Amino acid sequence: MKEKTAAFFSFKCILGFFFLISTIQVSAQIVTIPIATNSNLMLLQTDNQNRLKTVYFGKPLNNTSEYSSVADAYNFKDDNSGIYNAAYTPAGTWNFSEPAIQVKHADGNPSLELKYLSHKKELIDENTSITSIILKDSVYAFEVTLFYKVWQKENVIEQWTEIKHQEKKAVTLQKFASANLYFTNKDFYLTSFQGEYLKEMQPIESKLIQGIRTVDSKLGTRAMLLQNPNFILSFGKPASENQGTVLLGQLAWSSNFKLDFEIDSYKNLRLIAGINPFASEYTLQPDKIFKTPSLIYALSNNGTGEASRNLHDWARKYRLLDGQGERLTLLNNWEATYFDFDENKIAGLFKDAKDLGVDMFLLDDGWFGNKYPRNNDKAGLGDWKENAKKLPHGLGYLVKEAKKEGIKFGIWIEPEMVNPKSELYEKHLDWVIRLPERPEVYYRNQMVLDLSNPEVQNFVYGVIDNLFTKNPELAFIKWDCNAVIYNAYSAYLNKKGIPQSNLYVDYTKGLYKVLERIRAKYPKVPMMLCSGGGGRADYEILKYFTEFWPSDDTEPLERIFMQWDYSYFFPAIATDNHVTDWGKQPLKFRIDVASMGKLGFDIVAANLNETDRLFCKQAITNYNSFKSLVWHGDLFRLLNPHENDISALMYVNPEKSKAIVFNYLVNNRFMMSATRRPVVLDGLDPAKKYKLKEINLYPGKTSPILSDKIYTGDFLMKVGINPNVNLLRTSVLIEINEVN
Ligand code: GLA
């Protein structure tokens, strides 16, 4: 026995010796890891303690041999040295600044020290690669892998982290960011977006000053109702369309998020982005992987215009469901009927849809519930069976009738939610997120189902699966989500002995699981993501959706601003815009605005007078002729509505042979100067020749735009065209075609 121990001891010593040598060798060697797109370079580098730091974030360096000289050029090396630029800042040991990760080990120890272990770069195709870097704690069996997925041409980076351990019992993750970036430029400007119902996506730009500026959400579902996971960072000066270094970022997570922008004492910027740790300590069992959501960002050294175009290209090609495909124009009955309809009324509207020339009819809220009919928003949610009074022949009948009329049929659902006045609530109280000891709190008279519970996941999946099984020709789903999570508490987690603080994360992962299953069986059916307006729009959930609903506010003047601000992050093909009766703008104005995206109608077509009806039909025909430019072309934002009397933007095809320019009056003051200056175009070929044509002219109106005249691209992009927007011509659409 003694012998054995001695042998073991000496074996351990030898091992230890080798281990020491190899550790010394590794730590002596500085490792530099470049994360490079075509126009940006991030350099990560180990220090002599083997900690991984961000030493550079900026324009690409031509000579890789100079990568090793970068760190020495900066003098951020006083007593705080190393605190700020950690590539993934741990808490509990040497670090005192805002951490990216904070954990409590199985034995209760609250410290973490992450050291570089190894890294690899995997090429997916000639444009795409993933670099992964393993960091390991030197005392505990705890490791973190940082992932950087890079699309070189689009200058887009997706960054996430995987956390795992082999400790004896569960570890508590108290904070677990997706990304921890470090920028050493001088002066940083942040544009964040604030919102509320009907006022989504309102930009506010400010210079970041000492301290931490936090943008976060604690709403659970409808996470971006008040604050937004999309942001614009600009370096050196405020963001502008065609100049300067900018980063368009988004935390792709459909629930609580937290973005911390910290100016440190060197006046550098630390960005820590991830799931909001608020009420979300996560219990991680040994050998399970916790994958954080992604921080996705597009970079440009030529302003927000180029960054958006790249992000749109990336989204269409790699992210949004069927991003390079087609979309269905539609007539929706929500604002036409609200809850007040039956099958005859609905079938009657099919004719209008057909006559207008749209592809599909969308039946909105109110078609279900029997014991508690869904005749208003107070009852029936959760009981996904056709209301026998309103739809005595079921949905199948409507699908068939629509088909007879030559249009497709789609339907509204809100499967994550329940009204307390419903059979679902009566039968499955334990499926509802609610605190047993407290009075219930409602948001729009409803509550959220507990998607951390696999039974609830099955239920939600079943709602959609049933609809498609019974109605295989159902062509479209509008998936709504109108309530936030109040009284966050899960009966399921309680029963399973899982901490309540897993709820927000497990809910969201449960939602993605359901969507994954739906897409496995129904890969292509178009689905609109709606959240009582624009409460949800991120590139994680948009893997499963073809489009989203930006806001219930369809007042077209408001929409010019809102659509402009969404356009920084989302391509027009993903943005559903409906023509409604909101506001005082003429029909033409409303249609023109809704045409800058995926066009739909939510009006009583029968109420249109003959001229309006004819105009509508012509405008839809026109839309069909230019929609591929809007959906698949390059967006050039020309005149910002926040800064000008008119707003203008255009879409150009990749060949630069066709374009469509949208111009609107956004200031109704009498002395506004809209007509004085031309609108300078962009994105054309200076050497090509073009003709202009005003389209969507209201019957009886003539256009001052000369359609015979030939212009060079050079002229149009230096002098421009004057759309003559004025109080009598409040919206002007101009088609541009190359002349050979
Ligand atoms: C939400 C949606 C609307 C409509 C209603 C139906 O408010 O944003 O478009 O579908 O629900 O209740």
PDB file of C-alpha atoms in Angstrom, residues 221 253 255 282 415-416 430-434 448-460 485 488-514 517 536:
ATOM      1  CA  THR A 221     -42.428  38.193 -23.587  1.00  0.00           C
ATOM      2  CA  TRP A 253     -33.034  36.998 -27.854  1.00  0.00           C
ATOM      3  CA  SER A 255     -36.922  37.910 -23.904  1.00  0.00           C
ATOM      4  CA  TYR A 282     -29.531  29.925 -13.879  1.00  0.00           C
ATOM      5  CA  PRO A 415     -50.901  30.364 -28.883  1.00  0.00           C
ATOM      6  CA  GLU A 416     -48.684  31.392 -25.948  1.00  0.00           C
ATOM      7  CA  ASP A 430     -50.938  24.864 -13.644  1.00  0.00           C
ATOM      8  CA  TRP A 431     -49.983  25.760 -17.227  1.00  0.00           C
ATOM      9  CA  VAL A 432     -50.440  29.453 -16.535  1.00  0.00           C
ATOM     10  CA  ILE A 433     -47.604  31.696 -15.341  1.00  0.00           C
ATOM     11  CA  ARG A 434     -49.034  33.111 -12.093  1.00  0.00           C
ATOM     12  CA  VAL A 448     -48.896  33.901 -20.456  1.00  0.00           C
ATOM     13  CA  LEU A 449     -48.682  30.107 -20.670  1.00  0.00           C
ATOM     14  CA  ASP A 450     -45.660  28.458 -19.117  1.00  0.00           C
ATOM     15  CA  LEU A 451     -43.514  27.364 -22.030  1.00  0.00           C
ATOM     16  CA  SER A 452     -40.828  26.017 -19.699  1.00  0.00           C
ATOM     17  CA  ASN A 453     -43.257  23.098 -19.273  1.00  0.00           C
ATOM     18  CA  PRO A 454     -42.905  20.455 -22.041  1.00  0.00           C
ATOM     19  CA  GLU A 455     -46.659  19.760 -21.846  1.00  0.00           C
ATOM     20  CA  VAL A 456     -47.342  23.381 -22.680  1.00  0.00           C
ATOM     21  CA  GLN A 457     -44.807  23.183 -25.494  1.00  0.00           C
ATOM     22  CA  ASN A 458     -46.765  20.220 -26.861  1.00  0.00           C
ATOM     23  CA  PHE A 459     -49.996  22.150 -26.522  1.00  0.00           C
ATOM     24  CA  VAL A 460     -48.676  25.160 -28.415  1.00  0.00           C
ATOM     25  CA  ILE A 485     -45.118  38.240 -18.016  1.00  0.00           C
ATOM     26  CA  ALA A 488     -43.403  35.321 -12.944  1.00  0.00           C
ATOM     27  CA  TYR A 489     -43.787  31.904 -11.372  1.00  0.00           C
ATOM     28  CA  SER A 490     -43.946  28.417 -12.839  1.00  0.00           C
ATOM     29  CA  ALA A 491     -45.856  25.582 -11.192  1.00  0.00           C
ATOM     30  CA  TYR A 492     -43.943  23.188 -13.423  1.00  0.00           C
ATOM     31  CA  LEU A 493     -40.480  24.312 -12.299  1.00  0.00           C
ATOM     32  CA  ASN A 494     -41.684  24.174  -8.723  1.00  0.00           C
ATOM     33  CA  LYS A 495     -42.885  20.591  -9.145  1.00  0.00           C
ATOM     34  CA  LYS A 496     -39.593  19.592 -10.733  1.00  0.00           C
ATOM     35  CA  GLY A 497     -37.502  21.231  -8.032  1.00  0.00           C
ATOM     36  CA  ILE A 498     -35.960  23.573 -10.599  1.00  0.00           C
ATOM     37  CA  PRO A 499     -35.348  27.110  -9.319  1.00  0.00           C
ATOM     38  CA  GLN A 500     -37.892  29.711 -10.397  1.00  0.00           C
ATOM     39  CA  SER A 501     -35.074  31.880 -11.647  1.00  0.00           C
ATOM     40  CA  ASN A 502     -34.726  29.518 -14.644  1.00  0.00           C
ATOM     41  CA  LEU A 503     -38.166  30.618 -15.858  1.00  0.00           C
ATOM     42  CA  TYR A 504     -37.403  33.487 -18.248  1.00  0.00           C
ATOM     43  CA  VAL A 505     -34.645  31.538 -19.965  1.00  0.00           C
ATOM     44  CA  ASP A 506     -36.488  28.211 -20.044  1.00  0.00           C
ATOM     45  CA  TYR A 507     -39.635  29.926 -21.335  1.00  0.00           C
ATOM     46  CA  THR A 508     -37.736  31.397 -24.243  1.00  0.00           C
ATOM     47  CA  LYS A 509     -35.854  28.186 -25.011  1.00  0.00           C
ATOM     48  CA  GLY A 510     -39.226  26.379 -24.844  1.00  0.00           C
ATOM     49  CA  LEU A 511     -40.647  28.820 -27.378  1.00  0.00           C
ATOM     50  CA  TYR A 512     -37.726  28.214 -29.750  1.00  0.00           C
ATOM     51  CA  LYS A 513     -38.155  24.446 -29.312  1.00  0.00           C
ATOM     52  CA  VAL A 514     -41.786  24.697 -30.396  1.00  0.00           C
ATOM     53  CA  ARG A 517     -40.651  21.533 -34.330  1.00  0.00           C
ATOM     54  CA  ARG A 536     -40.736  41.239 -30.791  1.00  0.00           C
TER      55      ARG A 536
END
